[in-house]
Short mmCIF file of C-alpha atoms in Angstrom, two decimals:
data_model
loop_
_atom_site.label_atom_id
_atom_site.label_comp_id
_atom_site.label_asym_id
_atom_site.label_seq_id
_atom_site.Cartn_x
_atom_site.Cartn_y
_atom_site.Cartn_z
CA MET A 1 87.04 -235.89 18.93
CA ALA A 2 90.49 -235.28 20.37
CA THR A 3 90.27 -238.70 22.04
CA LEU A 4 89.61 -240.27 18.65
CA VAL A 5 92.76 -238.66 17.30
CA MET A 6 94.81 -239.80 20.29
CA GLN A 7 93.67 -243.41 20.02
CA SER A 8 94.44 -243.60 16.31
CA GLU A 9 97.55 -241.45 16.24
CA VAL A 10 100.26 -244.03 15.61
CA GLY A 11 101.29 -244.35 11.99
CA TRP A 12 98.41 -242.99 9.97
CA ARG A 13 99.77 -239.45 9.55
CA THR A 14 103.27 -240.47 8.51
CA GLU A 15 102.62 -243.79 6.77
CA ASN A 16 99.54 -243.08 4.67
CA LEU A 17 100.15 -243.27 0.93
CA GLY A 18 100.27 -239.51 0.44
CA ALA A 19 102.83 -239.01 3.20
CA LEU A 20 105.00 -241.82 1.83
CA LEU A 21 104.83 -240.38 -1.69
CA PHE A 22 105.79 -236.90 -0.50
CA ALA A 23 108.65 -238.32 1.57
CA ALA A 24 109.88 -240.32 -1.43
CA ARG A 25 109.63 -237.24 -3.61
CA ASN A 26 111.66 -235.25 -1.07
CA ARG A 27 114.30 -237.99 -0.93
CA ALA A 28 114.68 -237.77 -4.72
CA VAL A 29 114.89 -233.97 -4.56
CA GLN A 30 117.65 -234.15 -1.96
CA ALA A 31 119.60 -236.54 -4.19
CA LYS A 32 119.31 -234.08 -7.09
CA LEU A 33 120.26 -231.09 -4.98
CA ALA A 34 123.32 -232.92 -3.66
CA VAL A 35 124.61 -233.21 -7.23
CA LEU A 36 123.83 -229.57 -8.00
CA TYR A 37 125.43 -228.33 -4.78
CA GLY A 38 128.50 -230.41 -5.48
CA GLN A 39 128.93 -228.55 -8.76
CA GLY A 40 128.65 -225.08 -7.23
CA HIS A 41 124.91 -224.44 -7.48
CA ALA A 42 124.34 -224.18 -3.74
CA ILE A 43 121.68 -221.46 -4.03
CA VAL A 44 119.29 -223.54 -6.12
CA THR A 45 116.29 -224.58 -4.04
CA ASP A 46 113.71 -227.34 -4.14
CA ALA A 47 111.06 -224.81 -5.20
CA GLN A 48 113.16 -223.57 -8.13
CA LEU A 49 113.43 -227.06 -9.58
CA ALA A 50 109.75 -226.74 -10.52
CA LEU A 51 110.74 -224.05 -13.00
CA PHE A 52 113.57 -226.01 -14.59
CA HIS A 53 111.59 -229.26 -14.72
CA ASN A 54 108.84 -227.56 -16.72
CA LEU A 55 110.75 -225.14 -18.95
CA ASP A 56 111.43 -226.46 -22.46
CA ARG A 57 114.91 -226.06 -23.94
CA SER A 58 113.35 -223.77 -26.54
CA GLY A 59 111.58 -221.71 -23.87
CA ALA A 60 107.96 -221.38 -22.80
CA ARG A 61 105.44 -218.82 -21.65
CA PRO A 62 105.04 -218.38 -17.89
CA THR A 63 101.38 -219.45 -18.08
CA LEU A 64 102.35 -222.79 -19.63
CA ILE A 65 105.10 -223.35 -17.06
CA ALA A 66 102.65 -222.61 -14.23
CA GLU A 67 100.08 -225.01 -15.70
CA ARG A 68 102.64 -227.81 -16.01
CA ALA A 69 104.00 -227.24 -12.51
CA GLY A 70 100.59 -226.92 -10.87
CA LEU A 71 101.54 -223.50 -9.47
CA THR A 72 100.04 -220.04 -9.70
CA LYS A 73 101.38 -217.56 -12.24
CA SER A 74 102.58 -215.34 -9.40
CA SER A 75 104.58 -218.22 -7.89
CA ILE A 76 106.19 -218.97 -11.25
CA SER A 77 106.93 -215.28 -11.74
CA GLU A 78 108.82 -215.25 -8.45
CA LEU A 79 110.81 -218.35 -9.43
CA VAL A 80 111.58 -216.84 -12.84
CA GLU A 81 112.81 -213.63 -11.25
CA ARG A 82 115.20 -215.56 -9.01
CA ALA A 83 116.49 -217.53 -12.00
CA VAL A 84 116.98 -214.30 -13.96
CA VAL A 85 119.07 -212.89 -11.12
CA MET A 86 121.10 -216.11 -11.12
CA GLY A 87 121.70 -215.67 -14.86
CA LEU A 88 120.06 -218.97 -15.80
CA VAL A 89 117.04 -217.67 -17.73
CA GLU A 90 115.93 -214.50 -19.46
CA ARG A 91 112.67 -212.97 -20.63
CA VAL A 92 112.46 -212.52 -24.41
CA ALA A 93 109.74 -211.28 -26.74
CA ASP A 94 107.44 -214.01 -28.03
CA PRO A 95 107.88 -214.10 -31.83
CA HIS A 96 104.23 -215.12 -32.21
CA ASP A 97 102.81 -212.42 -29.94
CA GLY A 98 104.62 -209.14 -29.46
CA ARG A 99 102.71 -208.42 -26.27
CA ALA A 100 103.82 -211.66 -24.60
CA LYS A 101 107.11 -212.83 -23.12
CA ARG A 102 108.79 -216.22 -23.21
CA ILE A 103 111.15 -217.56 -20.60
CA CYS A 104 114.30 -218.91 -22.23
CA TYR A 105 117.52 -220.44 -20.96
CA THR A 106 120.70 -218.41 -21.18
CA PRO A 107 123.91 -220.26 -22.19
CA PRO A 108 124.76 -220.78 -18.49
CA GLY A 109 121.16 -221.94 -18.02
CA LEU A 110 121.54 -224.59 -20.72
CA ALA A 111 124.70 -225.82 -19.02
CA PHE A 112 122.76 -225.96 -15.75
CA LEU A 113 120.00 -227.93 -17.48
CA GLU A 114 122.55 -230.52 -18.59
CA LEU A 115 123.74 -230.83 -14.99
CA LEU A 116 120.15 -231.12 -13.78
CA GLU A 117 119.56 -234.00 -16.18
CA THR A 118 122.59 -235.71 -14.65
CA ALA A 119 121.18 -235.06 -11.16
CA ILE A 120 117.83 -236.56 -12.17
CA ALA A 121 119.62 -239.66 -13.43
CA VAL A 122 121.48 -239.96 -10.12
CA ALA A 123 118.16 -239.85 -8.20
CA ASP A 124 116.61 -242.40 -10.54
CA ASP A 125 119.65 -244.67 -10.20
CA GLY A 126 119.39 -244.39 -6.43
CA PHE A 127 115.82 -245.69 -6.47
CA LEU A 128 116.82 -248.39 -8.94
CA ALA A 129 119.66 -249.53 -6.70
CA ALA A 130 117.36 -249.58 -3.67
CA VAL A 131 114.48 -251.61 -5.10
CA GLY A 132 115.86 -253.35 -8.21
CA PRO A 133 114.87 -253.07 -11.89
CA VAL A 134 111.71 -255.18 -11.78
CA ALA A 135 110.27 -253.34 -8.78
CA MET A 136 111.19 -249.99 -10.32
CA ARG A 137 109.35 -250.81 -13.54
CA HIS A 138 106.29 -251.89 -11.55
CA THR A 139 106.46 -248.76 -9.38
CA VAL A 140 106.68 -246.46 -12.41
CA ALA A 141 103.77 -248.24 -14.10
CA THR A 142 101.64 -248.15 -10.96
CA LEU A 143 102.29 -244.47 -10.29
CA ALA A 144 101.72 -243.57 -13.94
CA GLN A 145 98.37 -245.31 -13.83
CA TYR A 146 97.41 -243.54 -10.62
CA ALA A 147 98.63 -240.11 -11.74
CA GLU A 148 97.08 -240.66 -15.20
CA LEU A 149 100.35 -240.10 -17.09
CA ASP A 150 101.41 -241.64 -20.37
CA GLY A 151 104.66 -243.56 -20.69
CA THR A 152 106.68 -240.57 -21.89
CA ALA A 153 105.56 -238.27 -19.07
CA ALA A 154 106.21 -241.00 -16.50
CA SER A 155 109.76 -241.84 -17.56
CA GLY A 156 113.11 -240.40 -16.60
CA ASN A 157 112.29 -238.55 -13.39
CA ILE A 158 111.12 -240.72 -10.52
CA GLY A 159 111.00 -237.77 -8.13
CA ARG A 160 108.56 -235.83 -10.27
CA LEU A 161 106.43 -238.95 -10.67
CA PHE A 162 106.30 -239.32 -6.88
CA GLY A 163 105.23 -235.68 -6.65
CA ARG A 164 102.49 -235.97 -9.27
CA ALA A 165 101.03 -239.03 -7.55
CA ALA A 166 101.27 -237.39 -4.12
CA ARG A 167 99.35 -234.35 -5.33
CA ARG A 168 96.59 -236.50 -6.75
CA PHE A 169 96.27 -238.24 -3.39
CA VAL A 170 96.20 -234.90 -1.56
CA GLY A 171 93.55 -233.62 -3.95
CA ASP A 172 91.40 -236.67 -3.25
CA VAL A 173 91.81 -236.19 0.51
CA LEU A 174 91.04 -232.47 0.43
CA ALA A 175 87.96 -233.08 -1.72
CA ARG A 176 86.55 -235.00 1.25
CA THR A 177 87.08 -232.12 3.71
CA ASP A 178 85.30 -228.83 4.18
CA GLY A 179 87.63 -227.08 1.71
CA ASN A 180 89.25 -224.79 4.29
CA ILE A 181 92.55 -226.66 4.66
CA GLY A 182 94.49 -226.51 1.41
CA GLU A 183 97.67 -228.37 0.47
CA PRO A 184 100.14 -226.01 2.23
CA ARG A 185 98.33 -226.26 5.56
CA LEU A 186 98.03 -230.01 5.16
CA MET A 187 101.78 -230.13 5.87
CA LEU A 188 101.06 -228.91 9.37
CA PHE A 189 98.61 -231.69 10.05
CA ARG A 190 101.32 -234.21 9.11
CA ALA A 191 104.15 -232.53 11.00
CA LEU A 192 102.70 -231.33 14.33
CA ASP A 193 102.93 -233.56 17.39
CA LEU A 194 99.81 -233.69 19.51
CA ASP A 195 101.67 -232.18 22.46
CA GLY A 196 103.18 -229.40 20.33
CA THR A 197 106.23 -228.91 18.12
CA ARG A 198 108.77 -226.12 17.62
CA LEU A 199 108.74 -224.16 14.38
CA THR A 200 112.22 -225.37 13.41
CA ASP A 201 111.15 -229.01 13.68
CA VAL A 202 107.90 -228.45 11.80
CA ALA A 203 109.79 -226.78 8.93
CA ALA A 204 112.39 -229.55 8.82
CA ARG A 205 109.76 -232.30 8.78
CA SER A 206 107.91 -230.50 5.97
CA ASN A 207 111.10 -229.88 3.94
CA VAL A 208 110.47 -226.12 3.71
CA THR A 209 112.23 -223.03 5.02
CA LYS A 210 111.26 -221.52 8.36
CA GLN A 211 110.05 -218.40 6.56
CA ALA A 212 107.74 -220.41 4.30
CA MET A 213 106.46 -222.34 7.30
CA ARG A 214 105.82 -219.10 9.22
CA GLU A 215 103.52 -217.98 6.40
CA THR A 216 101.67 -221.30 6.44
CA ILE A 217 101.34 -221.19 10.22
CA ALA A 218 99.98 -217.65 10.11
CA LEU A 219 97.16 -218.83 7.84
CA ALA A 220 96.50 -221.85 10.06
CA VAL A 221 96.36 -219.64 13.15
CA GLN A 222 93.98 -217.29 11.38
CA ALA A 223 91.76 -220.27 10.50
CA GLY A 224 91.77 -221.37 14.15
CA PHE A 225 93.59 -224.67 13.59
CA ILE A 226 96.89 -223.89 15.33
CA GLU A 227 98.03 -221.85 18.34
CA ALA A 228 101.35 -221.02 19.98
CA ARG A 229 101.94 -222.18 23.56
CA PRO A 230 104.85 -221.83 26.00
CA ASP A 231 107.36 -224.66 25.82
CA PRO A 232 107.33 -226.32 29.28
CA GLU A 233 111.00 -227.30 28.80
CA ASP A 234 112.19 -223.83 27.75
CA GLY A 235 110.37 -220.72 28.93
CA ARG A 236 111.87 -218.66 26.10
CA ALA A 237 110.57 -220.98 23.37
CA ARG A 238 107.12 -221.52 21.92
CA LEU A 239 105.42 -224.67 20.73
CA LEU A 240 102.92 -224.87 17.90
CA ALA A 241 99.94 -227.01 18.84
CA PHE A 242 96.50 -227.95 17.60
CA THR A 243 93.50 -226.06 18.92
CA PRO A 244 90.32 -228.05 19.66
CA THR A 245 89.15 -227.05 16.18
CA GLY A 246 92.42 -228.31 14.72
CA LEU A 247 92.04 -231.66 16.48
CA THR A 248 88.53 -231.98 15.07
CA VAL A 249 89.86 -231.32 11.56
CA LEU A 250 92.68 -233.81 12.18
CA ALA A 251 90.14 -236.51 12.98
CA GLN A 252 88.20 -235.63 9.82
CA LEU A 253 91.41 -235.88 7.82
CA ARG A 254 92.04 -239.36 9.14
CA LEU A 255 88.68 -240.49 7.80
CA ALA A 256 89.36 -238.74 4.48
CA VAL A 257 92.77 -240.43 4.19
CA THR A 258 91.20 -243.83 4.87
CA ASP A 259 88.60 -243.25 2.16
CA ALA A 260 91.21 -241.99 -0.32
CA GLU A 261 93.41 -245.04 0.26
CA ARG A 262 90.38 -247.28 -0.24
CA ASP A 263 89.82 -245.61 -3.62
CA VAL A 264 93.48 -246.20 -4.57
CA ALA A 265 93.11 -249.88 -3.69
CA CYS A 266 90.00 -250.10 -5.88
CA LEU A 267 91.87 -248.48 -8.78
CA LEU A 268 95.18 -250.31 -8.53
CA GLY A 269 94.23 -253.44 -6.63
CA ASP A 270 95.37 -254.42 -3.16
CA PRO A 271 98.48 -256.32 -4.35
CA ALA A 272 99.75 -253.38 -6.43
CA LEU A 273 99.09 -250.94 -3.60
CA GLY A 274 100.90 -253.20 -1.14
CA ASP A 275 103.88 -253.51 -3.47
CA LEU A 276 103.98 -249.72 -3.91
CA ARG A 277 104.04 -249.16 -0.16
CA ARG A 278 106.88 -251.65 0.25
CA GLN A 279 108.99 -250.03 -2.48
CA LEU A 280 108.46 -246.56 -1.05
CA LYS A 281 109.45 -247.72 2.43
CA THR A 282 112.50 -249.52 1.05
CA TRP A 283 113.62 -246.35 -0.72
CA LEU A 284 113.07 -244.22 2.37
CA ALA A 285 114.94 -246.65 4.61
CA THR A 286 117.96 -246.95 2.32
CA ASP A 287 121.17 -245.17 3.27
CA GLN A 288 121.73 -242.89 0.29
CA ALA A 289 125.47 -242.69 0.93
CA LYS A 290 125.71 -246.38 0.03
CA LEU A 291 123.90 -245.74 -3.26
CA ARG A 292 125.95 -242.75 -4.37
CA PRO A 293 128.12 -243.53 -7.40
CA THR A 294 131.83 -243.47 -6.65
CA ASN A 295 132.48 -240.86 -9.34
CA GLN A 296 130.05 -238.34 -7.84
#
């Protein structure tokens, strides 16, 4: 099984549709964060954007925010607590249910929301500049069809649209596995080299913090997919590498990815899928500095 993985290693893990969608989503997030950081919001993280993207101006209950974001209530509670400390949101009594709480923006939070809307527009304009208006319209329509979103939900935030489509693809892939992988651990199967990778590099490739990656790795080690080995180039360092079980799962994932992409082609058609791949690769290959507006 490991031989199968070796022979088919080139490209499929980093250039399958799900990986391209996640990479495009991360590119859009980085464009948004650059705007926020430039205006003094350097402690806002990628994860926290999920809260602000799904919190109405008039407020919302945590359960609704979690449902919209596709996160657990405990994860949303943690994000809310951080935003409370930052002074951007507050918990208030729900006027329709005295036992419940709503999460509402504070005045500084509303100002932040205005800035976030500007940041979203900058990311959208970056994609528009990279691929052109016709290709952008086709990309939005294609992704909306795949992610089963209506026109309103699909407009005005290309990064979130990339994310919604990526998560559908991941769900289709995981449905074809034994159910013991999960989306967080799937990052490892995309990011680990066959001869081992350092934690710092795995975290950077996955666009998460080292602490978050440590938690994911701990679960993967417990499941028997990953192990730590001495780095032959640095005796003080450790490499994360697949176990034989992990290599077997990796080969299974390759088959699942192939089947999932075949389903996408059946849904969208080969021409539309080919166009989508080309637009994603164009976006990812574009130097964002050249797309940044001069007044930013």
